[in-house]
CSV table of C-alpha atoms in Angstrom, one decimal:
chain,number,residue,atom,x,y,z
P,1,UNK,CA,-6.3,-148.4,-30.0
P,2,UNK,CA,-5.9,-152.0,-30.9
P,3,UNK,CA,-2.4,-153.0,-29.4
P,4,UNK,CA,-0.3,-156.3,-30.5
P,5,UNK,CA,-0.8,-157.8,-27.1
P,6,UNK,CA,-3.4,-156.6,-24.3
P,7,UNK,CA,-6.4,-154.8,-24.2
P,8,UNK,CA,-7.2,-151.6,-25.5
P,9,UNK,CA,-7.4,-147.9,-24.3
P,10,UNK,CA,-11.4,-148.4,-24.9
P,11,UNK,CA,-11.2,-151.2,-21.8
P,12,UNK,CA,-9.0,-149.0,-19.9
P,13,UNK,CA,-9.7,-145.0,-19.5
P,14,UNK,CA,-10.8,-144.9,-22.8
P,15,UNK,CA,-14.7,-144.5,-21.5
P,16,UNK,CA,-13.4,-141.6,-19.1
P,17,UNK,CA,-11.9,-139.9,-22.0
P,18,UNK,CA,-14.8,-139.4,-24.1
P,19,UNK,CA,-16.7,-138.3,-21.0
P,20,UNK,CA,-14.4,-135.0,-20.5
P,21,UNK,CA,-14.5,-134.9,-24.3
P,22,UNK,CA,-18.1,-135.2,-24.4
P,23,UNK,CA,-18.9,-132.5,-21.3
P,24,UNK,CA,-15.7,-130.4,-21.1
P,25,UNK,CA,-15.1,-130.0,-24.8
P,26,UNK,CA,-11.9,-129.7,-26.5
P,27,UNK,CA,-9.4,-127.3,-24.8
P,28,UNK,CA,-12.7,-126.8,-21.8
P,29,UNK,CA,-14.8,-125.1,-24.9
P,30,UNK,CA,-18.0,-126.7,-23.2
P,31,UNK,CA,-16.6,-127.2,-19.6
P,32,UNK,CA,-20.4,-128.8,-18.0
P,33,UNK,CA,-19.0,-130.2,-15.3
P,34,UNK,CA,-22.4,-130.4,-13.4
P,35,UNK,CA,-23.4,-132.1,-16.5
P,36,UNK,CA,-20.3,-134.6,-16.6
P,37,UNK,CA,-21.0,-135.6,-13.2
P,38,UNK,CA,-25.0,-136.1,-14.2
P,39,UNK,CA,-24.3,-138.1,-16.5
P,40,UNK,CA,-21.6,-140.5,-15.5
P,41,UNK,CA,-23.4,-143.4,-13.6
P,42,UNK,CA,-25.2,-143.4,-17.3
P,43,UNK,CA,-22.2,-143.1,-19.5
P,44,UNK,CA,-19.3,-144.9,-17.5
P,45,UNK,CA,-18.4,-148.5,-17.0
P,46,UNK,CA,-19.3,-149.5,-13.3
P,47,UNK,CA,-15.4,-150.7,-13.3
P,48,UNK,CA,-14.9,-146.6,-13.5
P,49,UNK,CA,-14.6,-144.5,-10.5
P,50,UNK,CA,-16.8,-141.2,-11.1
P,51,UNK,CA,-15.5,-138.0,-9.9
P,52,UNK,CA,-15.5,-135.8,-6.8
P,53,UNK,CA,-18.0,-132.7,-5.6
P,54,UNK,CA,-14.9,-130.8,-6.9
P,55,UNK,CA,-13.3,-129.8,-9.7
P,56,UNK,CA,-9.8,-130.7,-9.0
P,57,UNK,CA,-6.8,-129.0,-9.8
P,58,UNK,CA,-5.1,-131.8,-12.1
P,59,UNK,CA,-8.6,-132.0,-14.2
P,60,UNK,CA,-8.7,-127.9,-14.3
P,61,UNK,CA,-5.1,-128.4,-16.1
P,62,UNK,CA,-6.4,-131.6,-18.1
P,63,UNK,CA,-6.6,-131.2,-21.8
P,64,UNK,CA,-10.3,-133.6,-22.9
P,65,UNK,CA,-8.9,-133.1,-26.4
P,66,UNK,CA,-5.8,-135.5,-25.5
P,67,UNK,CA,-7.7,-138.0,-23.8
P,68,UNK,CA,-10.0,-138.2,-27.1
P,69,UNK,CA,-6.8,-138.4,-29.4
P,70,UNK,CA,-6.2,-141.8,-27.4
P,71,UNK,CA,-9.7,-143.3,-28.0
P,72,UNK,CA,-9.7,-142.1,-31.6
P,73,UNK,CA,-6.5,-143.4,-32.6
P,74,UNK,CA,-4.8,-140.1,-34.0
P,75,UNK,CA,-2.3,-140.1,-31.2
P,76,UNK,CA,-0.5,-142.7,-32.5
P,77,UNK,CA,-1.4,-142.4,-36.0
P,78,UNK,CA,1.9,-141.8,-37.4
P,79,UNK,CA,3.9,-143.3,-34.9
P,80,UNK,CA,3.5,-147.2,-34.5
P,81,UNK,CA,4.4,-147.6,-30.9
P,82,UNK,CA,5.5,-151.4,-31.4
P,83,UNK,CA,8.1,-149.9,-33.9
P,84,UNK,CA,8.9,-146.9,-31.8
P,85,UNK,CA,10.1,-149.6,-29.2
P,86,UNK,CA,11.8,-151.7,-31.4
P,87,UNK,CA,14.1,-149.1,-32.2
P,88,UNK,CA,14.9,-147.9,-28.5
P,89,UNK,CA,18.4,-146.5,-28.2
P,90,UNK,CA,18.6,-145.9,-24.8
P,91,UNK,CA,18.6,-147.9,-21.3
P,92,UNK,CA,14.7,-147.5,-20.1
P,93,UNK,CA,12.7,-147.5,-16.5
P,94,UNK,CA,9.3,-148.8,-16.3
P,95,UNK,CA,7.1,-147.6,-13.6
P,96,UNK,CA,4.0,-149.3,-13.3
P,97,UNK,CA,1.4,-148.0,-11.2
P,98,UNK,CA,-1.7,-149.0,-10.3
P,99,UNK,CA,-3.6,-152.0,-12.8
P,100,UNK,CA,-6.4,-154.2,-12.3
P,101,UNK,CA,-8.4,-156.5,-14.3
P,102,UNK,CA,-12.7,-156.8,-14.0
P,103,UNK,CA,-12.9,-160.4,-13.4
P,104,UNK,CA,-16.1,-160.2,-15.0
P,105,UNK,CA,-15.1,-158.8,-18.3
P,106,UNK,CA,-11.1,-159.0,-18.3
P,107,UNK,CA,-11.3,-155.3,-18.9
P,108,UNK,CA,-7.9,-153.3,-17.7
P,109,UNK,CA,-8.3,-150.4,-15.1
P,110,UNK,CA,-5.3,-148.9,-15.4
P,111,UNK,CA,-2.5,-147.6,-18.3
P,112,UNK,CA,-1.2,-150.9,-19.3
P,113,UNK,CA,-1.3,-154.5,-18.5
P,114,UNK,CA,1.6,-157.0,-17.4
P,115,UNK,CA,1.2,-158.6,-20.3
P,116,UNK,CA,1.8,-155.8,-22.4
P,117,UNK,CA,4.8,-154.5,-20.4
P,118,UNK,CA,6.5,-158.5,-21.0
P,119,UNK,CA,6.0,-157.1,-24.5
P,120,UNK,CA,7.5,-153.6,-24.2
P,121,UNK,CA,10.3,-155.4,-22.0
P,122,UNK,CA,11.2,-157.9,-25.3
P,123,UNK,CA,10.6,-154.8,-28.1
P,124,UNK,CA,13.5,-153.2,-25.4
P,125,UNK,CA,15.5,-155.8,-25.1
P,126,UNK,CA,15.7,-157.0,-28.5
P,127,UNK,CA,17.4,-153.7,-29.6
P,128,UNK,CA,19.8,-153.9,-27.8
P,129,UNK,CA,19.2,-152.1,-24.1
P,130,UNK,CA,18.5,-152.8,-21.2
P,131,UNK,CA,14.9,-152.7,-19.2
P,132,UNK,CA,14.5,-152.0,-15.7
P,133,UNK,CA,10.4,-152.7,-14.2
P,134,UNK,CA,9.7,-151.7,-10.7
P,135,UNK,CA,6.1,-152.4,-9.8
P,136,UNK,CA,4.2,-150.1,-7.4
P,137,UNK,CA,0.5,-151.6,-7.9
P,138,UNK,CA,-1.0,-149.2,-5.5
P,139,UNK,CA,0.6,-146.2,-6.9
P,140,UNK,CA,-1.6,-143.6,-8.8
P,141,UNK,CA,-1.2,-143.0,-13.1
P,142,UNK,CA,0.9,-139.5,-11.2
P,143,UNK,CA,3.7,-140.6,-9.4
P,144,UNK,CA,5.3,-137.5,-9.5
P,145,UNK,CA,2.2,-135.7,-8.4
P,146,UNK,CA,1.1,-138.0,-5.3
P,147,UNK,CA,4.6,-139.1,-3.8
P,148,UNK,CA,7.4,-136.6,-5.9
P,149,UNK,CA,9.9,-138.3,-3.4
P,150,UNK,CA,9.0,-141.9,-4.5
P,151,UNK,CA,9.1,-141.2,-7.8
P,152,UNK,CA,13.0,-138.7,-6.9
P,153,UNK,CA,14.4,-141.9,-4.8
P,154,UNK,CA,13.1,-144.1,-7.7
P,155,UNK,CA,14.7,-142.5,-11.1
P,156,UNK,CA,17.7,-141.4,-9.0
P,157,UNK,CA,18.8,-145.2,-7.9
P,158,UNK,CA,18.4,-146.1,-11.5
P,159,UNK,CA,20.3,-143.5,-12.9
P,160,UNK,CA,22.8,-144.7,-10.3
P,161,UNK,CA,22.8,-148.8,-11.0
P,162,UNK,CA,23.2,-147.2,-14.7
P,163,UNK,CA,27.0,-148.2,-16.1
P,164,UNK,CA,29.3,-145.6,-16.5
């Protein structure tokens, strides 16, 4: 929630969170999606897209209760990610997708800002292994999901570069 560099979850997705929390419930137990959709010109940052005439399949298979664990805090609350990275043991990829900051506000739409990946990169570093970024700014949060051969071509010519 409050990160040692870079602006919070609450900037970033955080306010979509606690709309599925708020209308779908944990684990769907509410599931008012008309209502969601009602209320999110109210409830959501202009900064934040709203959603579709659809229910889509990825939020049909979305878990609100997750999302809210990122906006409370309990999530991380017994695992301090700065120390988490500090004690890396392994080479790591980055992939980071889509970001953008409200010039208004300086708010983050997206996961995580340059800034805090610099960060991530010296936590990395420091212990020892080594960090490989490759920036694809107009990529969506899912690689995987939206272009599975991207994201295949990607982790296989780093596993590849890897040393023996």
């Amino acid at each position: 929630m409050n990160p040692a560099v870079g602006q919070s979850i609450r900037q970033a997705a955080g306010p979509l969170f606690e709309l599925f929390y708020k209308w779908l419930g944990a684990q769907w137990s509410i599931a008012d999606v008309d209502g969601m959709r009602r209320a999110q010109e109210a409830e959501l940052p202009a900064r934040l897209p709203g959603g579709s005439d659809g229910v889509p399949q990825n939020l049909r298979e979305y878990d609100p209760e997750w999302g809210h664990a990122f906006t409370t805090g309990t999530v991380g609350q017994n695992c301090d990610h700065e120390t988490m990275l500090a004690h890396v043991k392994v080479p790591v990829l980055f992939t980071h997708h889509f970001r953008m900051h409200d010039p208004a506000t300086g708010n983050l739409l997206g996961a995580i800002s340059e800034q805090q990946v610099r960060h991530v990169q010296r936590l990395v570093e420091q212990a020892g292994n080594s960090f490989s970024y490759r920036s694809f700014p107009d990529m969506p949060h899912s690689m995987h999901g939206h272009q599975p051969q991207t994201y295949v071509d990607t982790v296989t010519a780093w596993l590849d570069a890897l040393p023996s």
